[in-house]
């Protein structure tokens, strides 16, 4: 890890935590911040991590474990300056078949898990009068999707969270934004039947799914100095699928 600003960056390396960086979009976001010369850590459950990423193990459903993981990271790297709350799950089924457990678990990881992380990092950010918080939502949170009542509810709630954080902490140099990906080539979309994938592609103006790197680029921007006046915003990375929502 470099101690001085890496080539191409205009600032000292920041401490960046990306949750769930062992695979998918989170992995790509973490790799991008490493390439930009930041000090990158992740809170994750299992699997291997990209080179240069410090890992602390915790399940997003466990407040004490999440707090302990942040403490572990901060002892190693210092206070968190950038948080990307990325860890998320789906448990899709039609509304009338959706159990309380299906609903509660998705909310616990996607919404309450994000809350646990945001709450934990903001104390240090307020003290430093600096922070960048990026919540990974989904086009589905704004557009709706059959079979995803639990997931869509968890993801749209992140918009209210980001806007409330912005109103509470916007005067302290802290921004909180939502990045709302459309369909991205990851394990989550690979699990969809081919016919469903084709139907979705036909509805996307760009005519294709995105690569995780395309989400990572938007996250890097919104966490950058250039985006210091952008807060409470929802940034779609969806090939036009959710336009107007
Ligand atoms: P993946 O399923 O590939 O990865 C999900 C990540 O979340 C994994 O690192 C996983 O860890 C972690 N995670 C899940 N549950 C927990 C938990 N209880 N505690 C800690 N970590 C957990 O998903 P994607 O990369 O596709 O998605 C990343 C984010 O982007 C999610 O929030 C998703 O909702 C959102 N998104 C994805 C889209 C897509 O098309 N793929 C579209 C729109 C939004 P583990 O490996 O241990 O399970």
Short mmCIF file of C-alpha atoms and ligand atoms in Angstrom, two decimals:
data_model
loop_
_atom_site.label_atom_id
_atom_site.label_comp_id
_atom_site.label_asym_id
_atom_site.label_seq_id
_atom_site.Cartn_x
_atom_site.Cartn_y
_atom_site.Cartn_z
CA UNK A 1 0.00 0.00 0.00
CA UNK A 2 1.49 3.36 -0.98
CA UNK A 3 1.70 6.15 1.57
CA UNK A 4 1.70 8.96 -0.96
CA UNK A 5 -0.76 9.87 -3.69
CA UNK A 6 -0.63 7.31 -6.49
CA UNK A 7 -0.11 8.44 -10.09
CA UNK A 8 -3.38 9.69 -11.51
CA UNK A 9 -4.84 10.65 -8.13
CA UNK A 10 -4.84 14.12 -6.69
CA UNK A 11 -5.25 13.16 -3.08
CA UNK A 12 -3.64 11.10 -0.34
CA UNK A 13 -4.88 7.49 -0.30
CA UNK A 14 -8.19 7.20 1.53
CA UNK A 15 -9.46 4.32 3.63
CA UNK A 16 -12.20 2.69 1.57
CA UNK A 17 -14.46 -0.13 2.77
CA UNK A 18 -16.46 -2.06 0.19
CA UNK A 19 -18.76 -4.72 1.65
CA UNK A 20 -18.86 -8.06 -0.16
CA UNK A 21 -15.71 -7.61 -2.25
CA UNK A 22 -15.11 -11.35 -2.67
CA UNK A 23 -17.18 -11.50 -5.85
CA UNK A 24 -19.41 -9.73 -8.37
CA UNK A 25 -19.88 -5.99 -8.36
CA UNK A 26 -18.23 -5.50 -4.96
CA UNK A 27 -15.07 -7.20 -6.17
CA UNK A 28 -14.91 -4.95 -9.20
CA UNK A 29 -15.47 -1.81 -7.08
CA UNK A 30 -12.70 -2.86 -4.68
CA UNK A 31 -10.30 -3.55 -7.58
CA UNK A 32 -11.00 -0.11 -9.01
CA UNK A 33 -10.21 1.65 -5.72
CA UNK A 34 -7.01 -0.42 -5.35
CA UNK A 35 -6.00 0.63 -8.88
CA UNK A 36 -6.64 4.27 -7.90
CA UNK A 37 -4.14 3.89 -5.03
CA UNK A 38 -6.64 3.90 -2.14
CA UNK A 39 -6.30 1.76 1.03
CA UNK A 40 -9.06 -0.75 0.47
CA UNK A 41 -10.71 -3.15 2.89
CA UNK A 42 -13.78 -5.31 2.79
CA UNK A 43 -16.20 -6.88 5.21
CA UNK A 44 -17.01 -10.27 3.75
CA UNK A 45 -18.10 -13.75 4.72
CA UNK A 46 -15.94 -16.11 2.70
CA UNK A 47 -14.00 -16.63 -0.53
CA UNK A 48 -10.83 -15.04 -1.87
CA UNK A 49 -10.21 -11.32 -2.16
CA UNK A 50 -8.62 -9.19 -4.88
CA UNK A 51 -4.92 -8.37 -4.41
CA UNK A 52 -4.35 -5.45 -2.07
CA UNK A 53 -7.69 -5.73 -0.25
CA UNK A 54 -7.70 -6.20 3.52
CA UNK A 55 -10.47 -8.52 4.69
CA UNK A 56 -12.46 -8.62 7.93
CA UNK A 57 -15.06 -11.33 8.29
CA UNK A 58 -18.63 -10.52 9.34
CA UNK A 59 -22.18 -11.32 8.37
CA UNK A 60 -24.23 -8.21 7.59
CA UNK A 61 -27.05 -9.60 9.76
CA UNK A 62 -24.94 -9.43 12.91
CA UNK A 63 -24.51 -5.90 14.33
CA UNK A 64 -21.78 -6.85 16.81
CA UNK A 65 -19.79 -8.71 14.15
CA UNK A 66 -20.10 -5.78 11.72
CA UNK A 67 -18.90 -3.34 14.42
CA UNK A 68 -15.98 -5.65 15.26
CA UNK A 69 -15.00 -5.92 11.59
CA UNK A 70 -14.90 -2.14 11.24
CA UNK A 71 -12.79 -1.93 14.42
CA UNK A 72 -10.37 -4.49 12.94
CA UNK A 73 -10.08 -2.51 9.69
CA UNK A 74 -9.66 0.83 11.46
CA UNK A 75 -6.95 -0.58 13.75
CA UNK A 76 -5.02 -1.56 10.62
CA UNK A 77 -5.76 1.31 8.20
CA UNK A 78 -7.29 4.19 10.19
CA UNK A 79 -10.78 5.73 10.16
CA UNK A 80 -13.01 4.86 7.23
CA UNK A 81 -13.37 7.74 4.77
CA UNK A 82 -15.31 5.99 2.01
CA UNK A 83 -17.99 3.34 2.52
CA UNK A 84 -19.53 1.39 -0.33
CA UNK A 85 -22.42 -0.70 1.02
CA UNK A 86 -22.64 -3.38 -1.64
CA UNK A 87 -23.44 -6.71 0.05
CA UNK A 88 -26.90 -7.86 -0.94
CA UNK A 89 -29.09 -10.87 -1.62
CA UNK A 90 -32.26 -11.85 -3.45
CA UNK A 91 -34.88 -14.37 -2.36
CA UNK A 92 -37.33 -14.11 -5.22
CA UNK A 93 -40.80 -15.55 -5.20
CA UNK A 94 -44.28 -14.30 -5.96
CA UNK A 95 -45.89 -12.15 -3.27
CA UNK A 96 -48.55 -14.65 -2.30
CA UNK A 97 -45.92 -17.32 -1.75
CA UNK A 98 -43.41 -15.08 0.03
CA UNK A 99 -42.86 -16.12 3.64
CA UNK A 100 -42.12 -13.77 6.52
CA UNK A 101 -38.62 -15.29 6.55
CA UNK A 102 -38.07 -14.58 2.81
CA UNK A 103 -39.05 -10.97 3.41
CA UNK A 104 -37.20 -10.46 6.69
CA UNK A 105 -33.91 -11.97 5.55
CA UNK A 106 -33.64 -9.82 2.43
CA UNK A 107 -34.46 -6.71 4.46
CA UNK A 108 -31.97 -7.74 7.17
CA UNK A 109 -29.05 -8.00 4.74
CA UNK A 110 -29.86 -5.33 2.15
CA UNK A 111 -31.40 -2.62 4.30
CA UNK A 112 -30.54 -3.21 7.96
CA UNK A 113 -27.06 -4.46 7.03
CA UNK A 114 -26.47 -1.23 5.13
CA UNK A 115 -27.80 0.77 8.10
CA UNK A 116 -25.38 -1.07 10.43
CA UNK A 117 -22.44 -0.08 8.23
CA UNK A 118 -23.53 3.53 7.69
CA UNK A 119 -24.15 4.05 11.41
CA UNK A 120 -20.73 2.63 12.26
CA UNK A 121 -18.72 4.78 9.85
CA UNK A 122 -20.45 8.11 10.32
CA UNK A 123 -19.06 8.79 13.81
CA UNK A 124 -15.51 8.95 12.41
CA UNK A 125 -16.64 10.85 9.35
CA UNK A 126 -18.34 13.54 11.45
CA UNK A 127 -15.17 13.88 13.52
CA UNK A 128 -13.09 14.21 10.34
CA UNK A 129 -15.72 16.41 8.68
CA UNK A 130 -15.28 14.24 5.62
CA UNK A 131 -16.95 11.17 4.23
CA UNK A 132 -18.23 9.51 1.08
CA UNK A 133 -21.02 6.95 1.43
CA UNK A 134 -22.30 5.03 -1.57
CA UNK A 135 -25.26 2.66 -1.25
CA UNK A 136 -25.71 0.03 -3.95
CA UNK A 137 -29.41 -0.15 -4.76
CA UNK A 138 -31.00 -1.49 -7.95
CA UNK A 139 -33.15 -0.35 -10.85
CA UNK A 140 -35.68 -2.79 -9.39
CA UNK A 141 -36.00 -0.63 -6.27
CA UNK A 142 -37.45 2.20 -8.34
CA UNK A 143 -39.04 0.34 -11.24
CA UNK A 144 -40.53 -2.63 -9.36
CA UNK A 145 -40.31 -6.25 -10.40
CA UNK A 146 -42.69 -9.18 -10.09
CA UNK A 147 -41.38 -11.77 -7.67
CA UNK A 148 -39.12 -9.26 -5.95
CA UNK A 149 -41.36 -7.48 -3.45
CA UNK A 150 -38.83 -8.08 -0.68
CA UNK A 151 -35.79 -7.09 -2.76
CA UNK A 152 -37.43 -3.99 -4.32
CA UNK A 153 -38.64 -2.80 -0.91
CA UNK A 154 -35.13 -3.19 0.54
CA UNK A 155 -33.51 -1.36 -2.37
CA UNK A 156 -35.94 1.58 -2.63
CA UNK A 157 -35.55 2.13 1.11
CA UNK A 158 -31.87 2.93 0.50
CA UNK A 159 -32.99 6.10 -1.31
CA UNK A 160 -34.77 7.35 1.83
CA UNK A 161 -31.73 6.38 3.86
CA UNK A 162 -29.28 8.26 1.63
CA UNK A 163 -31.46 11.36 1.57
CA UNK A 164 -31.92 11.36 5.34
CA UNK A 165 -28.17 10.91 5.89
CA UNK A 166 -27.62 13.78 3.48
CA UNK A 167 -29.99 16.01 5.45
CA UNK A 168 -28.44 14.99 8.80
CA UNK A 169 -24.79 15.11 7.84
CA UNK A 170 -24.54 17.12 4.62
CA UNK A 171 -23.09 20.12 6.46
CA UNK A 172 -20.21 17.97 7.80
CA UNK A 173 -18.47 17.31 4.50
CA UNK A 174 -20.23 13.96 4.14
CA UNK A 175 -22.06 12.90 0.99
CA UNK A 176 -24.37 9.91 0.73
CA UNK A 177 -25.53 8.73 -2.67
CA UNK A 178 -27.25 5.75 -4.23
CA UNK A 179 -25.95 3.92 -7.28
CA UNK A 180 -28.74 1.93 -8.91
CA UNK A 181 -27.42 -0.71 -11.29
CA UNK A 182 -29.62 -2.32 -13.90
CA UNK A 183 -28.83 -5.85 -15.01
CA UNK A 184 -25.16 -6.65 -14.56
CA UNK A 185 -23.28 -9.78 -15.66
CA UNK A 186 -22.76 -11.48 -12.28
CA UNK A 187 -23.78 -14.65 -10.46
CA UNK A 188 -27.06 -12.91 -9.55
CA UNK A 189 -28.13 -12.49 -13.20
CA UNK A 190 -26.48 -15.71 -14.45
CA UNK A 191 -28.95 -17.52 -12.18
CA UNK A 192 -31.88 -16.21 -14.30
CA UNK A 193 -33.26 -18.55 -16.99
CA UNK A 194 -31.93 -17.70 -20.49
CA UNK A 195 -35.39 -16.78 -21.78
CA UNK A 196 -35.80 -14.30 -18.90
CA UNK A 197 -32.36 -12.81 -19.62
CA UNK A 198 -33.33 -12.33 -23.30
CA UNK A 199 -36.62 -10.68 -22.31
CA UNK A 200 -34.78 -8.23 -20.05
CA UNK A 201 -32.19 -7.43 -22.74
CA UNK A 202 -34.99 -6.60 -25.19
CA UNK A 203 -36.36 -4.04 -22.69
CA UNK A 204 -32.99 -2.34 -22.06
CA UNK A 205 -32.31 0.57 -24.47
CA UNK A 206 -28.60 -0.37 -24.47
CA UNK A 207 -29.61 -3.89 -25.56
CA UNK A 208 -27.23 -5.67 -23.20
CA UNK A 209 -26.36 -6.32 -19.58
CA UNK A 210 -23.49 -4.27 -18.12
CA UNK A 211 -20.14 -5.41 -16.85
CA UNK A 212 -19.45 -4.92 -13.12
CA UNK A 213 -16.67 -2.46 -14.08
CA UNK A 214 -19.31 -0.08 -15.45
CA UNK A 215 -20.90 0.11 -12.00
CA UNK A 216 -17.48 0.49 -10.36
CA UNK A 217 -16.73 3.52 -12.54
CA UNK A 218 -19.87 5.32 -11.33
CA UNK A 219 -19.08 4.44 -7.71
CA UNK A 220 -15.54 5.77 -8.03
CA UNK A 221 -16.83 9.03 -9.49
CA UNK A 222 -19.46 9.63 -6.84
CA UNK A 223 -16.83 8.95 -4.14
CA UNK A 224 -14.36 11.33 -5.78
CA UNK A 225 -13.51 14.95 -5.01
CA UNK A 226 -15.18 15.94 -8.29
CA UNK A 227 -18.51 14.79 -6.84
CA UNK A 228 -18.31 16.70 -3.55
CA UNK A 229 -21.51 18.66 -4.35
CA UNK A 230 -23.52 15.56 -5.30
CA UNK A 231 -25.46 14.11 -2.37
CA UNK A 232 -28.79 12.37 -1.91
CA UNK A 233 -28.69 11.52 -5.62
CA UNK A 234 -29.69 8.30 -7.32
CA UNK A 235 -27.26 7.48 -10.10
CA UNK A 236 -28.59 4.86 -12.50
CA UNK A 237 -26.19 2.51 -14.28
CA UNK A 238 -28.82 0.62 -16.19
CA UNK A 239 -28.46 1.22 -19.94
CA UNK A 240 -31.60 3.38 -19.79
CA UNK A 241 -33.88 0.67 -18.42
CA UNK A 242 -35.23 2.70 -15.49
CA UNK A 243 -35.42 6.12 -17.18
CA UNK A 244 -37.66 8.55 -15.30
CA UNK A 245 -37.89 6.40 -12.19
P1 LIG B 1 -23.33 -11.39 -5.81
O1 LIG B 1 -24.42 -12.34 -5.41
O2 LIG B 1 -22.35 -11.77 -6.85
O3 LIG B 1 -22.52 -10.91 -4.50
C1 LIG B 1 -23.20 -10.52 -3.34
C2 LIG B 1 -22.19 -10.14 -2.29
O4 LIG B 1 -22.90 -9.85 -1.08
C3 LIG B 1 -21.24 -11.30 -1.96
O5 LIG B 1 -19.98 -10.79 -1.63
C4 LIG B 1 -21.90 -11.90 -0.75
O6 LIG B 1 -21.05 -12.64 0.08
C5 LIG B 1 -22.37 -10.64 -0.04
N1 LIG B 1 -23.35 -10.98 0.98
C6 LIG B 1 -24.56 -11.54 0.79
N2 LIG B 1 -25.17 -11.76 1.96
C7 LIG B 1 -24.30 -11.34 2.92
C8 LIG B 1 -24.35 -11.31 4.33
N3 LIG B 1 -25.39 -11.75 5.03
N4 LIG B 1 -23.28 -10.80 5.00
C9 LIG B 1 -22.20 -10.35 4.33
N5 LIG B 1 -22.10 -10.37 2.99
C10 LIG B 1 -23.14 -10.86 2.30
O7 LIG B 1 -24.12 -10.07 -6.18
P2 LIG B 1 -23.77 -8.85 -7.16
O8 LIG B 1 -22.33 -8.59 -7.20
O9 LIG B 1 -24.52 -9.09 -8.39
O10 LIG B 1 -24.53 -7.70 -6.38
C11 LIG B 1 -23.87 -6.77 -5.55
C12 LIG B 1 -24.86 -5.68 -5.16
O11 LIG B 1 -25.40 -5.09 -6.34
C13 LIG B 1 -26.06 -6.24 -4.38
O12 LIG B 1 -26.44 -5.31 -3.39
C14 LIG B 1 -27.12 -6.36 -5.45
O13 LIG B 1 -28.41 -6.28 -4.90
C15 LIG B 1 -26.81 -5.15 -6.33
N6 LIG B 1 -27.30 -5.27 -7.69
C16 LIG B 1 -26.92 -6.29 -8.53
C17 LIG B 1 -27.41 -6.34 -9.82
C18 LIG B 1 -27.01 -7.38 -10.79
O14 LIG B 1 -27.55 -7.38 -11.91
N7 LIG B 1 -26.11 -8.28 -10.48
C19 LIG B 1 -28.35 -5.33 -10.30
C20 LIG B 1 -28.68 -4.32 -9.36
C21 LIG B 1 -28.15 -4.29 -8.11
P3 LIG B 1 -20.94 -14.27 -0.07
O15 LIG B 1 -20.07 -14.51 -1.26
O16 LIG B 1 -20.35 -14.68 1.22
O17 LIG B 1 -22.35 -14.76 -0.28
#
